CSV table of C-alpha atoms in Angstrom, one decimal:
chain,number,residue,atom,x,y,z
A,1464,UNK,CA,-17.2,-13.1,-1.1
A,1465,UNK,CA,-19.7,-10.3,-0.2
A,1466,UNK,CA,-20.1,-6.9,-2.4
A,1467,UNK,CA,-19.9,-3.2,-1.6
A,1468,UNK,CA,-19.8,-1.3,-4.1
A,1469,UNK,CA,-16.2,-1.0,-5.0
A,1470,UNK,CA,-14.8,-3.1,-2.5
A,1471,UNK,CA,-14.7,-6.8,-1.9
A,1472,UNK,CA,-14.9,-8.5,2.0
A,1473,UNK,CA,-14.4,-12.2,2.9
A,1474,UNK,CA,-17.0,-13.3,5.4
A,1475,UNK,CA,-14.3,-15.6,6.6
A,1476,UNK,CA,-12.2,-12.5,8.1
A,1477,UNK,CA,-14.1,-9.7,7.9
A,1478,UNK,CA,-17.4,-8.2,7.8
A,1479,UNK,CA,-18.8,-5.4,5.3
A,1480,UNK,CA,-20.7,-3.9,8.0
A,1481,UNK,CA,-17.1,-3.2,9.3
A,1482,UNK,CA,-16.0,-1.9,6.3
A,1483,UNK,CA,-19.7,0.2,5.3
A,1484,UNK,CA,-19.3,2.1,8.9
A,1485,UNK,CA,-15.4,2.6,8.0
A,1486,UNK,CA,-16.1,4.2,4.5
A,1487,UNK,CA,-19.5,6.6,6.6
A,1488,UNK,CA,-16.5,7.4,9.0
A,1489,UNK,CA,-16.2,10.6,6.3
A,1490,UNK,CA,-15.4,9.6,2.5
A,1491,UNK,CA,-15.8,12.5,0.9
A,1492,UNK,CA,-16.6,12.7,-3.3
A,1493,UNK,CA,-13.2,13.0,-4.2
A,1494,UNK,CA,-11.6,12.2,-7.6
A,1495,UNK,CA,-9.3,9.0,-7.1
A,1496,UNK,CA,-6.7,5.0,-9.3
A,1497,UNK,CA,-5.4,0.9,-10.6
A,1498,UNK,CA,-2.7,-2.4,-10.9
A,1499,UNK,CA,-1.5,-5.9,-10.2
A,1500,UNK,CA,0.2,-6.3,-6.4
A,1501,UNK,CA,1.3,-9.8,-5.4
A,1502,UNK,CA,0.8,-9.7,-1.4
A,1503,UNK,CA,3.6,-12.6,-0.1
A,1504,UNK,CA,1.9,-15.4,2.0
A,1505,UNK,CA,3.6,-14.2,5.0
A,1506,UNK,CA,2.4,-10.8,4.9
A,1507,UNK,CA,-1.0,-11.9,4.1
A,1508,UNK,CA,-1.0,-14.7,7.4
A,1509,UNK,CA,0.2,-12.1,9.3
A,1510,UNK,CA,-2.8,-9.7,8.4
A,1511,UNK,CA,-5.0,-12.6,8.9
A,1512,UNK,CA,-3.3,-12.7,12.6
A,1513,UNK,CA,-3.8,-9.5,13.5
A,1514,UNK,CA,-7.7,-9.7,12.4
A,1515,UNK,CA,-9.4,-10.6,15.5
A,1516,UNK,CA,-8.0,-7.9,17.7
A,1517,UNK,CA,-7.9,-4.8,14.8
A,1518,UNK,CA,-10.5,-5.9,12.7
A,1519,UNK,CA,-10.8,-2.2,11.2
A,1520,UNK,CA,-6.9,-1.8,10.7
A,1521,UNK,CA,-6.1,0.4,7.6
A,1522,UNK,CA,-3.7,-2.0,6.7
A,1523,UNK,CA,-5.6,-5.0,5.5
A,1524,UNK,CA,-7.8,-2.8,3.6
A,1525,UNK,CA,-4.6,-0.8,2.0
A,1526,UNK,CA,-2.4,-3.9,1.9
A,1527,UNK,CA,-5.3,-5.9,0.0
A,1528,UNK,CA,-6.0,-3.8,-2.9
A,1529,UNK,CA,-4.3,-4.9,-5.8
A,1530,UNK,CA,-5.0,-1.9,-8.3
A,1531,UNK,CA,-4.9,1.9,-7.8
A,1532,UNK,CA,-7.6,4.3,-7.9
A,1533,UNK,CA,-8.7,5.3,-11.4
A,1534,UNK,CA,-8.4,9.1,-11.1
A,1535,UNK,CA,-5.9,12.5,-11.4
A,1536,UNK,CA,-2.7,11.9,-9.2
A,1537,UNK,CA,-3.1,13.3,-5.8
A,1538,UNK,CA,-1.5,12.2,-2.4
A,1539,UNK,CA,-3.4,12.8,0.4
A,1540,UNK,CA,-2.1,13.3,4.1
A,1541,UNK,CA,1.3,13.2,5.9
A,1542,UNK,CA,3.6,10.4,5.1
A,1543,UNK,CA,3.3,8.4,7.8
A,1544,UNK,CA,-0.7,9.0,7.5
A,1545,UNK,CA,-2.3,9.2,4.2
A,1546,UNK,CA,-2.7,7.6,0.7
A,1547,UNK,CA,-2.3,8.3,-2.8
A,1548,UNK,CA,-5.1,8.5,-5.8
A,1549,UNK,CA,-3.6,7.7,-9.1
A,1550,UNK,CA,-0.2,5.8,-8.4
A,1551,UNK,CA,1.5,4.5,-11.1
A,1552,UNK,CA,4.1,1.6,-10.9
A,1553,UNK,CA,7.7,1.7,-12.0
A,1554,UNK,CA,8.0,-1.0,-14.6
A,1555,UNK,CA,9.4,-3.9,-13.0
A,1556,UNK,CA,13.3,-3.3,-15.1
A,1557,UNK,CA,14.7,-0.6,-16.8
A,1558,UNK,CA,17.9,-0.1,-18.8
A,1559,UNK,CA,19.9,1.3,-15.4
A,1560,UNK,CA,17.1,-0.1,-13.1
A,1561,UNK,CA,15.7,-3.0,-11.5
A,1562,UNK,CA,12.9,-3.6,-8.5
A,1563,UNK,CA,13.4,-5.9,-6.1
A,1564,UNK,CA,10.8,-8.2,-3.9
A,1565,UNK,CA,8.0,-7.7,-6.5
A,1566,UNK,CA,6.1,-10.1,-3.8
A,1567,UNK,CA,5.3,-7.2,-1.9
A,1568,UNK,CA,3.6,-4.9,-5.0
A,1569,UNK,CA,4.9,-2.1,-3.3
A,1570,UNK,CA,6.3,-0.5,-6.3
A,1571,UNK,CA,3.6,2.1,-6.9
A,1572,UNK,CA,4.5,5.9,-6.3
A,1573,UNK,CA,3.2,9.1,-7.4
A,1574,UNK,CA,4.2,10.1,-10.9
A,1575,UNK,CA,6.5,12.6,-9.2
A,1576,UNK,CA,8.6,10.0,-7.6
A,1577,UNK,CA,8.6,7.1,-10.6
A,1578,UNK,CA,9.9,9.9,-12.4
A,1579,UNK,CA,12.5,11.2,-10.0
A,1580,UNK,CA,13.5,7.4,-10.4
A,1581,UNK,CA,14.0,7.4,-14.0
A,1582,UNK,CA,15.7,10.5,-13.8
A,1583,UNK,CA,18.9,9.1,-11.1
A,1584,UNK,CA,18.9,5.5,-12.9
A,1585,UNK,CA,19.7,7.7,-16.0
A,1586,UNK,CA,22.2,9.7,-14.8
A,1587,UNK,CA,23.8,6.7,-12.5
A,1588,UNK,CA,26.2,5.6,-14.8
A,1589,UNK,CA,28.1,8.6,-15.0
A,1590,UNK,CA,28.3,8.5,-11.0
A,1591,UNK,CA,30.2,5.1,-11.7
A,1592,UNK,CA,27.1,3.2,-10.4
A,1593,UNK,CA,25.7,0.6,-12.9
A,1594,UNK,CA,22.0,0.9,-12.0
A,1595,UNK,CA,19.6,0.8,-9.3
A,1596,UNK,CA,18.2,-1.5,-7.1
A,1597,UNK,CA,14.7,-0.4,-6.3
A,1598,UNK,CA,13.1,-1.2,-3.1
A,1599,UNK,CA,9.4,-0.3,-1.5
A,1600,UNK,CA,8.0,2.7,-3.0
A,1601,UNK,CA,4.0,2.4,-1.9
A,1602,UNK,CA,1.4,0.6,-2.3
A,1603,UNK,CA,-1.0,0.5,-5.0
A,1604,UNK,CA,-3.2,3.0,-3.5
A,1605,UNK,CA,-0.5,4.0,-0.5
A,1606,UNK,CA,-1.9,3.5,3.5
A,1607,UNK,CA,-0.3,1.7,6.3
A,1608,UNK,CA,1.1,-1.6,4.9
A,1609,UNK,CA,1.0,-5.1,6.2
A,1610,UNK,CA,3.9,-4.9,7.4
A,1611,UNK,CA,7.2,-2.4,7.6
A,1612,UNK,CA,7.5,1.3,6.8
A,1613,UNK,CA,5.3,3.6,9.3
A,1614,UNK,CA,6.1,5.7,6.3
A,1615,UNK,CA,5.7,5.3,2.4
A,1616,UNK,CA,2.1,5.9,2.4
A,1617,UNK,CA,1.6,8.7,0.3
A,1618,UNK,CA,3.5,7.4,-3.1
A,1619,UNK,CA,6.0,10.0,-2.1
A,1620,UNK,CA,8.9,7.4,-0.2
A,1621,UNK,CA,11.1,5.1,-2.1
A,1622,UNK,CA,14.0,2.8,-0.9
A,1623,UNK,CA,16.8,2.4,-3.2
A,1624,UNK,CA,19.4,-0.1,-2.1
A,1625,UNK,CA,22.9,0.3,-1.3
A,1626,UNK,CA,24.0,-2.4,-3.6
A,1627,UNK,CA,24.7,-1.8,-7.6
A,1628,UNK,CA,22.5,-3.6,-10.2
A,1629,UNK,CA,24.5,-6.4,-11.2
A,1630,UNK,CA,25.2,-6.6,-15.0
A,1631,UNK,CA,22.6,-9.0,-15.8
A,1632,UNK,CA,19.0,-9.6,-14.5
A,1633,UNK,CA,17.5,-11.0,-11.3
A,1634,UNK,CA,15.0,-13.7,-11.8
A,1635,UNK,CA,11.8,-13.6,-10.0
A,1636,UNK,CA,13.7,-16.0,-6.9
A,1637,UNK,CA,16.4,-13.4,-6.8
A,1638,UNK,CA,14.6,-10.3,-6.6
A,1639,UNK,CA,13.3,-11.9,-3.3
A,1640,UNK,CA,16.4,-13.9,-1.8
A,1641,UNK,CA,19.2,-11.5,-3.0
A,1642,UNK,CA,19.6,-9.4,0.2
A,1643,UNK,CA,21.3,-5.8,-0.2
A,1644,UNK,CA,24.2,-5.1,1.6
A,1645,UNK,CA,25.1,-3.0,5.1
A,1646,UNK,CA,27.7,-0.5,5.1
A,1647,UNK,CA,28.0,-0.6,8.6
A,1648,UNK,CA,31.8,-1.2,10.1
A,1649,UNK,CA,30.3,-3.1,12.8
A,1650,UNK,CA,27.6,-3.3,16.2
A,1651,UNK,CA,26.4,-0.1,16.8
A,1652,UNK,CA,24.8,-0.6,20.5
A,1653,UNK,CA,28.7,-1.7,21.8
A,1654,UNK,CA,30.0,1.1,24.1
A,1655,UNK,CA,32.6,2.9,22.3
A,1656,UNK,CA,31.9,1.2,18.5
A,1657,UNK,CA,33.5,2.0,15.6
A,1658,UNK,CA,30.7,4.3,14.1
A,1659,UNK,CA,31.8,4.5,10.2
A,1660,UNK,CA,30.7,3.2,7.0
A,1661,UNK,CA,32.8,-0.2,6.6
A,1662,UNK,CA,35.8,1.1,3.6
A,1663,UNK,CA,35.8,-1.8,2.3
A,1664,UNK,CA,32.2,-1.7,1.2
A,1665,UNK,CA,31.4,2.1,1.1
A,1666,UNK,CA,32.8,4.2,-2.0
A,1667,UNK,CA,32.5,7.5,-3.8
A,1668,UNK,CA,29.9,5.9,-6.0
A,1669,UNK,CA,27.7,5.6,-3.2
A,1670,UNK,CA,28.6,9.3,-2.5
A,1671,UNK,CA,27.9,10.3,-5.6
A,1672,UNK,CA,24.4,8.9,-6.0
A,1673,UNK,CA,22.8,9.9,-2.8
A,1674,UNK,CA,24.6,13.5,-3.6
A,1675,UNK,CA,22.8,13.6,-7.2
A,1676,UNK,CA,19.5,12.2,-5.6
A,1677,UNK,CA,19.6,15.2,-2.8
A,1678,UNK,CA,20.4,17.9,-5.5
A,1679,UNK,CA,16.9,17.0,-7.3
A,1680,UNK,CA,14.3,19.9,-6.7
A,1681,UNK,CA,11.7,17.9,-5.9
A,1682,UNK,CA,13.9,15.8,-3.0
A,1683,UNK,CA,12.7,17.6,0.2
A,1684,UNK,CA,14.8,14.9,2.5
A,1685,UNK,CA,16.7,11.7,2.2
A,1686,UNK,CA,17.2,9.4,5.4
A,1687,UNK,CA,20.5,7.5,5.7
A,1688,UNK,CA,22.6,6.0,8.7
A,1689,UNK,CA,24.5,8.4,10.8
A,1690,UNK,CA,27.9,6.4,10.0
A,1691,UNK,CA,26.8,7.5,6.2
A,1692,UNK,CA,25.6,10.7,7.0
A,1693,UNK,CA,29.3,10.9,8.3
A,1694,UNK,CA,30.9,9.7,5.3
A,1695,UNK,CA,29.1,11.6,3.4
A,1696,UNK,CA,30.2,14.8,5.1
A,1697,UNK,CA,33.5,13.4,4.5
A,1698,UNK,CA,32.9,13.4,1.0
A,1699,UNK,CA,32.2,16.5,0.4
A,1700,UNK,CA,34.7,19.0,-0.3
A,1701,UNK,CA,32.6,21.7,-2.3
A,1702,UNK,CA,29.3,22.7,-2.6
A,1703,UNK,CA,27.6,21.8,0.5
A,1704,UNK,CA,24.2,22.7,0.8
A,1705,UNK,CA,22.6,19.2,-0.8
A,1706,UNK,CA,24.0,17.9,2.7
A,1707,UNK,CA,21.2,19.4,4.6
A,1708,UNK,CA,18.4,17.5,2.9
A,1709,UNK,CA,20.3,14.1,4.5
A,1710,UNK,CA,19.2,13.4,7.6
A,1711,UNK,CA,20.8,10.6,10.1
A,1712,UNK,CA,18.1,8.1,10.8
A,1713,UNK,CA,17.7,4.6,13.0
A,1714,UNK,CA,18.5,1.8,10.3
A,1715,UNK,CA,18.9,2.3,6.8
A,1716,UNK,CA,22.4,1.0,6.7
A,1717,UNK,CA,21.3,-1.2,3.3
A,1718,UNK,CA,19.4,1.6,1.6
A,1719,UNK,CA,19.1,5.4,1.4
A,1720,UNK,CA,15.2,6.7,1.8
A,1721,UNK,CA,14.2,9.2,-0.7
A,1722,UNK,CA,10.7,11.2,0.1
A,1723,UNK,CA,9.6,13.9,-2.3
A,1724,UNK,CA,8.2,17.2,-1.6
A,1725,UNK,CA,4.2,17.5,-2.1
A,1726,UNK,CA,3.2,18.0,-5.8
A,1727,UNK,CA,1.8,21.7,-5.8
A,1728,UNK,CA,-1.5,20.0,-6.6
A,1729,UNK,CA,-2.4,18.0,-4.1
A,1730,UNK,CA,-3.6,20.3,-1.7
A,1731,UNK,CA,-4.2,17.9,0.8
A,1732,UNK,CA,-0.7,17.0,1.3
A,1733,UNK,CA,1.1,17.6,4.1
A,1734,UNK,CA,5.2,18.6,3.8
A,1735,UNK,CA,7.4,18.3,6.9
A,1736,UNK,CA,9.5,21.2,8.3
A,1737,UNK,CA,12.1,22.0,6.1
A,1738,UNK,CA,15.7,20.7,7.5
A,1739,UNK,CA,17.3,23.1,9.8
A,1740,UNK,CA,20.0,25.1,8.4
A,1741,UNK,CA,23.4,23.9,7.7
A,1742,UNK,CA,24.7,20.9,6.3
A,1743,UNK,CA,24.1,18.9,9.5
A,1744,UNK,CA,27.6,17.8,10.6
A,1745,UNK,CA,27.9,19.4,13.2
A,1746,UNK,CA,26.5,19.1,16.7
A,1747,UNK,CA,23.5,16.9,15.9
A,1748,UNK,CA,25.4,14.0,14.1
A,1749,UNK,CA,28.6,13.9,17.1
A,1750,UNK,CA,25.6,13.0,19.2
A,1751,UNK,CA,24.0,10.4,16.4
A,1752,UNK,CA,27.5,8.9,16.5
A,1753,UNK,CA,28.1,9.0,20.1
A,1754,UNK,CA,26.8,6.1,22.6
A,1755,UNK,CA,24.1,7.7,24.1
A,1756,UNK,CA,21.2,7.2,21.4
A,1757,UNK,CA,22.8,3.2,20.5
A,1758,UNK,CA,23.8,1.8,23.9
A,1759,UNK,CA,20.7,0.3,26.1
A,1760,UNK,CA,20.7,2.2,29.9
A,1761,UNK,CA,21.2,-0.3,33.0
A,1762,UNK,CA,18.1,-0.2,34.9
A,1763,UNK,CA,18.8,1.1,38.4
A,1764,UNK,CA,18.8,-1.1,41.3
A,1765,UNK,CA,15.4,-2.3,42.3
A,1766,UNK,CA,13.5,-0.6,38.9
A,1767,UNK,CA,11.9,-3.4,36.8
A,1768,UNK,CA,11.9,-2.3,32.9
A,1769,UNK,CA,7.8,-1.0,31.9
A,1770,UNK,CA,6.5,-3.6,29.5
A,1771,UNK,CA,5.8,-1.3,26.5
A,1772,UNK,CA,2.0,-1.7,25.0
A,1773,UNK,CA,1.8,-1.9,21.5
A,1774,UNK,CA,-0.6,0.9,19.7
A,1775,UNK,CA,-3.3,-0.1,18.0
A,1776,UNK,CA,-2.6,0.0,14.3
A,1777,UNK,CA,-4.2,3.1,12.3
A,1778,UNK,CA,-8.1,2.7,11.2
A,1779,UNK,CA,-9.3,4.0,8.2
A,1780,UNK,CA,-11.3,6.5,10.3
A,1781,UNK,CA,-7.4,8.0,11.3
A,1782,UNK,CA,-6.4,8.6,7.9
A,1783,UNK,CA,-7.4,11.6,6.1
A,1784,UNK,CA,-11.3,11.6,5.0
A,1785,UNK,CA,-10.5,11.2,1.1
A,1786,UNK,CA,-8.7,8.0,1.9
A,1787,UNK,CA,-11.7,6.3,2.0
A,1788,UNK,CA,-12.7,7.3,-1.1
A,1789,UNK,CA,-9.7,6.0,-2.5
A,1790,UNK,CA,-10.4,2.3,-0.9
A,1791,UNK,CA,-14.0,2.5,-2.4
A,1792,UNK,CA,-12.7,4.1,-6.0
A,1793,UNK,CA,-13.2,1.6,-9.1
């Protein structure tokens, strides 16, 4: 292993020349945090893959740091591009909670979101839903990941699945085999599908939750399937302006996604547009559930389909300039 101060570099993969010009690419003096991530041997020979053509991807620096940065709680950047100083991880089970695919040590968030998720575990039994099943939240110190989410790298994202806690615990195997479960009613991209939550499956307990979880202040959006989104328009019969922070989203048929508003402290943060108005059940989601966005256009005659070119994964250089002084922070 070679040193820099702060940071460790495998000659093997990777040089700390690489790494040095990364960190001169702007780190500014910046106060920044620490923990224990497991990264899965699949996500870590995938990194390894990816090496020779991205040596400088954010990524494997992000998705190799096992501890967060040892400073005051701050998230830097948009949500799709940034990191977090001072993550703390939910503990791995709580009395109405438990995370799932520990592998990953993606269960780091900023103390805003760990403690939006104590706060809807708690109040999840009186919803008539037993407990939560946690999935990603961050990183240790947030960035692109290894693999996954384009999102989630602020500590400000968390996945919670659409699946109850069962009434006893997961072992370590479970918590990565146990899959969560879709409330889709079927094939989406079919002309003419069936575009609602399966009934057997979806219930008001699910309605419930993701209502309680948009009411929170600090929620500024939650991302769920347009046959949910639908459902949950259905649902409602009173008080609808929670309804606006869920937007329909591609996926997230086994999991609602909950992203936070910026802490009021971390200046370098960057919100999204707040939701149009209304509660969003209108024009936009007839078109969500309609064929158009699900079912693949026929070339025309003669036109070959363009081979789409991959982008190069972010460099630390891309993110904001404190994110490399997170990487480097004891």
């Amino acid at each position: 292993m070679l040193g820099l101060k702060g940071y460790q570099c495998t000659a093997a993969v990777l040089t700390c020349g690489i790494v040095a010009s990364l960190f001169a690419a702007g780190a500014q003096a910046v106060p920044l945090p620490d923990t224990k991530p497991q990264i899965s041997v699949e996500d870590y020979k995938e990194a390894l893959r990816e090496l020779p053509e991205f040596p400088g991807a954010a990524k494997y620096h992000f998705g190799h740091k096992k501890t967060p940065a040892k400073t005051h709680p701050l998230s830097f950047g948009s949500y799709a591009r940034g990191c977090v100083a001072g993550a703390i991880a939910i503990p791995y089970d709580g009395e109405n909670w438990q995370v799932m695919r520990l592998s990953r040590n993606r269960n780091w968030g900023h103390p805003v979101l760990i403690d939006f998720l104590k706060r809807l575990a708690a109040d999840a039994p009186s919803l008539g839903w037993s407990g939560l099943l946690v999935g990603d939240l961050s990183q240790p110190r947030g960035g692109p990941m290894l693999t996954g989410h384009a999102s989630h790298q602020i500590g400000l994202d968390a996945d919670i699945w659409l699946r109850q806690m069962p009434d006893y615990r997961f072992s370590t195997k479970q918590r990565e085999t146990e899959s969560a479960i879709s409330m889709l009613n079927g094939n989406l991209s079919k002309p003419g599908a069936d575009r609602k939550v399966n009934p057997n499956r979806w219930t008001d307990a699910h309605a419930k939750l993701i209502r309680r979880a948009a009411q929170d202040d600090g929620v500024a959006r939650i991302f769920v399937n347009p046959t949910i989104k639908k459902a949950l328009c259905d649902f409602e019969t009173g008080d609808r302006d929670w309804l606006r922070k869920v937007r329909p989203w591609w996926g997230h048929h086994y999991h609602f996604h909950v992203r936070m508003a910026c802490p009021a402290d971390s200046k370098q943060c960057k919100n999204q547009a707040i939701p149009p108005a209304g509660d969003g059940c209108g024009k936009e989601l007839t078109y969500w559930l309609s064929d158009e966005p699900w079912v693949p256009q026929k070339p025309k005659p003669g036109e070959k389909p363009k081979p789409r070119k991959p982008k190069p994964p972010l460099s630390v250089a891309d993110l904001p300039n404190s994110c490399a002084t997170v990487l480097r922070t004891e």
